[in-house]
Structure formats: structure tokens, C-alpha cells
Amino acid sequence: MESMTKRNAFQFRRANEEDLPEICRIVKLAGESVPVKEWFEAEDEEFLAKHIREEGFTLLAKKNGQIAAIMIVRIPGLAEDNLGEYLKISREEMKRVAHLEIAVVVPEYQGYGLQYELFCQSEAIVKNKQMRYLMATVHPDNIYSFRNMEKLGMKAVLETKKYGGKRRYVMSKTLES
């Protein structure tokens, strides 16, 4: 119950254009401070902006007006890098895949269950958008993110090389209608 009380101190909402500079700063910082560089693929401003306005959405957890955590979700459609290809599903079903792209919790807010809470909120949104598959990649040694994904009901489909040869599990969850 303690962690739920802690989570209640945060406000959760969708990001907008005004949040972009702070999101970029936090993602860059995460890329620089992650304990193992291969665990995190820091994306550029263009990628981050797209996921506020068009190719998905970005959720924020805020406390006292400051961003504490970010979750970026992509709806890839029929893009070449749609992770649904690993599920061997039809082109029509590929349109119903959503990717959990980036999850970052600012160091001083780690331990409050924010990554898991943002996962849950993201799942609810993609279900409302009639998505059927929630997918992600995670480095096999990044036990923190891996466990959060398992807690959400995601399973490792396979291990492969992504992002220029970095090891990744492809994670997937089939959403109930």
C-alpha cells in the first residue's frame, strides 16, 4: 500500500509541445547516466517530437510541476521496423501493434512504481485505440525494465540484435478486447 500512497503524489498526463525541451533533456540525461550504455537507446528531438504529435503519444508523471517520468508509445502502422514482424502476423494485424519505445524515470523518483504505472496507463490508451499487441524491446541484462514488462504481462518472444547490433529481447503482450 505504501507505493500506491507514494504514486498518488504524482500527476499523470499526456505530453504536449511545451514539454518537448524537458523531455529531450531527460532522455539525453538517461542516455548519459544509464549504468550500461547498451541498455538505453536515447532518441533525438525529431523522434521525440513525433511521438507527442503524430506517431503515438507520450505520457508524463509530474511532481511539483517537474517531470518525474516519461513513457513514449509509438503506433508504427506498417512501418518496416514494426515489431509485429516477430509475431508472424498478417499485414492487417500489424496495424494493431503499439510499441513501448522509451521509459525513463528521473533518478530521484526511482522506486515509486512510476514506470509500471505509466506502462498500465499506456496499455489502457492503446486498448482504447483498438490495438491488439503491445510490444517493446529490452536489453536482456536490464532486469528492472524486464521485470516491469513481465509484471505487465509481457513475454519475451525472442532475443535478437537491434539498434546497430545491440542485444534485445522482443517483448509482447496480446491485449484482450
Short mmCIF file of C-alpha atoms in Angstrom, two decimals:
data_model
loop_
_atom_site.label_atom_id
_atom_site.label_comp_id
_atom_site.label_asym_id
_atom_site.label_seq_id
_atom_site.Cartn_x
_atom_site.Cartn_y
_atom_site.Cartn_z
CA MET A 1 0.00 0.00 0.00
CA GLU A 2 2.95 2.29 0.66
CA SER A 3 3.89 2.51 -3.02
CA MET A 4 0.32 3.38 -4.02
CA THR A 5 0.34 6.24 -1.50
CA LYS A 6 3.64 7.41 -2.97
CA ARG A 7 2.24 7.23 -6.54
CA ASN A 8 -0.73 9.38 -5.51
CA ALA A 9 1.67 12.30 -5.01
CA PHE A 10 2.21 12.41 -8.80
CA GLN A 11 0.07 13.82 -11.58
CA PHE A 12 -0.16 11.83 -14.81
CA ARG A 13 -0.98 13.38 -18.18
CA ARG A 14 -0.20 13.34 -21.89
CA ALA A 15 2.72 15.45 -23.02
CA ASN A 16 2.32 18.43 -25.31
CA GLU A 17 4.71 20.52 -27.44
CA GLU A 18 5.65 22.72 -24.47
CA ASP A 19 7.05 19.65 -22.68
CA LEU A 20 9.44 18.77 -25.52
CA PRO A 21 12.58 20.61 -24.29
CA GLU A 22 12.32 18.97 -20.85
CA ILE A 23 11.60 15.54 -22.38
CA CYS A 24 14.69 15.90 -24.61
CA ARG A 25 16.82 16.89 -21.62
CA ILE A 26 15.63 13.91 -19.54
CA VAL A 27 16.09 11.39 -22.37
CA LYS A 28 19.60 12.73 -23.07
CA LEU A 29 20.48 12.55 -19.38
CA ALA A 30 19.17 8.96 -19.22
CA GLY A 31 21.39 8.01 -22.15
CA GLU A 32 24.41 9.52 -20.39
CA SER A 33 23.73 8.12 -16.93
CA VAL A 34 22.43 4.60 -17.60
CA PRO A 35 24.74 2.10 -15.83
CA VAL A 36 25.29 0.09 -19.03
CA LYS A 37 25.19 2.13 -22.26
CA GLU A 38 23.72 -0.75 -24.27
CA TRP A 39 20.59 -0.76 -22.08
CA PHE A 40 19.18 2.51 -23.39
CA GLU A 41 18.79 3.95 -26.88
CA ALA A 42 18.47 7.74 -26.48
CA GLU A 43 16.47 9.14 -29.39
CA ASP A 44 16.82 12.59 -30.96
CA GLU A 45 14.47 15.57 -30.70
CA GLU A 46 12.75 14.82 -34.02
CA PHE A 47 11.82 11.30 -32.87
CA LEU A 48 10.60 12.58 -29.50
CA ALA A 49 8.53 15.36 -31.11
CA LYS A 50 6.84 12.89 -33.49
CA HIS A 51 5.61 10.89 -30.52
CA ILE A 52 3.94 13.88 -28.97
CA ARG A 53 2.01 14.94 -32.04
CA GLU A 54 1.60 12.18 -34.62
CA GLU A 55 3.11 8.67 -34.40
CA GLY A 56 1.84 7.80 -30.95
CA PHE A 57 1.80 9.58 -27.61
CA THR A 58 3.95 10.45 -24.63
CA LEU A 59 2.80 10.17 -21.03
CA LEU A 60 4.31 12.08 -18.15
CA ALA A 61 4.38 11.66 -14.39
CA LYS A 62 4.90 15.03 -12.71
CA LYS A 63 5.50 16.12 -9.16
CA ASN A 64 5.50 19.76 -8.07
CA GLY A 65 5.46 20.82 -11.72
CA GLN A 66 8.59 18.79 -12.59
CA ILE A 67 8.68 15.78 -14.91
CA ALA A 68 9.48 12.69 -12.85
CA ALA A 69 8.98 10.01 -15.53
CA ILE A 70 8.22 9.63 -19.24
CA MET A 71 6.67 6.86 -21.32
CA ILE A 72 6.81 7.16 -25.11
CA VAL A 73 4.46 4.93 -27.11
CA ARG A 74 4.65 4.52 -30.87
CA ILE A 75 1.96 3.28 -33.22
CA PRO A 76 4.14 2.07 -36.13
CA GLY A 77 1.40 1.08 -38.57
CA LEU A 78 3.02 -0.75 -41.46
CA ALA A 79 6.48 0.74 -40.88
CA GLU A 80 9.40 -1.52 -41.71
CA ASP A 81 10.53 -1.68 -38.07
CA ASN A 82 7.15 -2.78 -36.69
CA LEU A 83 7.98 -5.38 -34.03
CA GLY A 84 4.87 -7.32 -35.05
CA GLU A 85 7.04 -8.94 -37.75
CA TYR A 86 8.46 -11.17 -34.98
CA LEU A 87 4.95 -12.47 -34.26
CA LYS A 88 4.41 -13.54 -37.88
CA ILE A 89 1.02 -11.78 -38.01
CA SER A 90 -0.88 -10.54 -41.07
CA ARG A 91 -0.44 -7.03 -42.54
CA GLU A 92 -3.88 -6.16 -41.19
CA GLU A 93 -2.88 -7.24 -37.67
CA MET A 94 0.42 -5.30 -37.99
CA LYS A 95 -1.71 -2.13 -37.94
CA ARG A 96 -2.83 -3.12 -34.43
CA VAL A 97 0.67 -3.14 -32.88
CA ALA A 98 1.82 -0.48 -30.39
CA HIS A 99 5.42 -0.13 -29.20
CA LEU A 100 6.51 0.94 -25.73
CA GLU A 101 9.50 2.89 -27.05
CA ILE A 102 11.11 4.74 -24.15
CA ALA A 103 10.57 4.67 -20.41
CA VAL A 104 12.64 6.99 -18.23
CA VAL A 105 12.29 7.66 -14.53
CA VAL A 106 14.34 10.59 -13.23
CA PRO A 107 16.82 9.16 -10.67
CA GLU A 108 15.38 10.91 -7.60
CA TYR A 109 11.94 9.45 -8.37
CA GLN A 110 13.00 5.84 -8.89
CA GLY A 111 11.37 3.36 -6.52
CA TYR A 112 7.89 4.94 -6.64
CA GLY A 113 6.49 2.49 -9.20
CA LEU A 114 6.25 5.18 -11.89
CA GLN A 115 7.50 3.05 -14.79
CA TYR A 116 4.90 0.38 -14.03
CA GLU A 117 2.13 2.98 -13.58
CA LEU A 118 2.98 4.55 -16.94
CA PHE A 119 3.03 1.07 -18.54
CA CYS A 120 -0.50 0.45 -17.19
CA GLN A 121 -1.81 3.81 -18.39
CA SER A 122 -0.23 3.26 -21.82
CA GLU A 123 -1.87 -0.14 -22.09
CA ALA A 124 -5.29 1.37 -21.34
CA ILE A 125 -4.81 4.03 -24.04
CA VAL A 126 -3.70 1.58 -26.74
CA LYS A 127 -6.61 -0.73 -25.90
CA ASN A 128 -8.95 2.23 -26.46
CA LYS A 129 -7.28 2.74 -29.84
CA GLN A 130 -8.21 -0.88 -30.73
CA MET A 131 -4.60 -2.04 -30.66
CA ARG A 132 -4.20 -5.79 -30.13
CA TYR A 133 -0.47 -6.16 -29.44
CA LEU A 134 1.70 -4.23 -27.02
CA MET A 135 5.38 -4.73 -27.83
CA ALA A 136 8.77 -3.47 -26.69
CA THR A 137 12.45 -4.28 -26.71
CA VAL A 138 14.63 -4.56 -23.63
CA HIS A 139 18.27 -5.46 -23.09
CA PRO A 140 18.42 -8.95 -21.51
CA ASP A 141 20.50 -7.63 -18.59
CA ASN A 142 18.20 -4.67 -17.85
CA ILE A 143 16.37 -6.60 -15.15
CA TYR A 144 14.47 -3.52 -13.90
CA SER A 145 12.66 -2.84 -17.17
CA PHE A 146 12.38 -6.55 -17.96
CA ARG A 147 10.63 -7.25 -14.63
CA ASN A 148 8.27 -4.31 -15.11
CA MET A 149 7.32 -5.64 -18.53
CA GLU A 150 6.77 -9.13 -17.11
CA LYS A 151 4.66 -7.62 -14.32
CA LEU A 152 2.54 -6.01 -17.05
CA GLY A 153 2.06 -9.45 -18.63
CA MET A 154 4.56 -9.13 -21.46
CA LYS A 155 6.59 -12.17 -22.50
CA ALA A 156 9.93 -12.43 -24.29
CA VAL A 157 9.24 -13.61 -27.85
CA LEU A 158 12.90 -13.98 -28.79
CA GLU A 159 16.34 -12.44 -28.42
CA THR A 160 17.74 -10.57 -31.42
CA LYS A 161 20.10 -7.73 -32.37
CA LYS A 162 18.57 -4.25 -32.79
CA TYR A 163 19.79 -0.63 -32.91
CA GLY A 164 23.09 -1.31 -34.61
CA GLY A 165 23.78 -4.77 -33.18
CA LYS A 166 22.68 -4.35 -29.55
CA ARG A 167 21.17 -7.41 -27.82
CA ARG A 168 17.44 -7.11 -27.15
CA TYR A 169 14.55 -9.26 -26.07
CA VAL A 170 11.47 -8.56 -28.15
CA MET A 171 8.61 -8.45 -25.64
CA SER A 172 4.93 -8.87 -26.48
CA LYS A 173 1.51 -8.95 -24.88
CA THR A 174 -1.72 -9.74 -26.69
CA LEU A 175 -4.39 -7.38 -25.39
CA GLU A 176 -7.89 -8.61 -24.59
CA SER A 177 -10.70 -6.78 -26.40
#
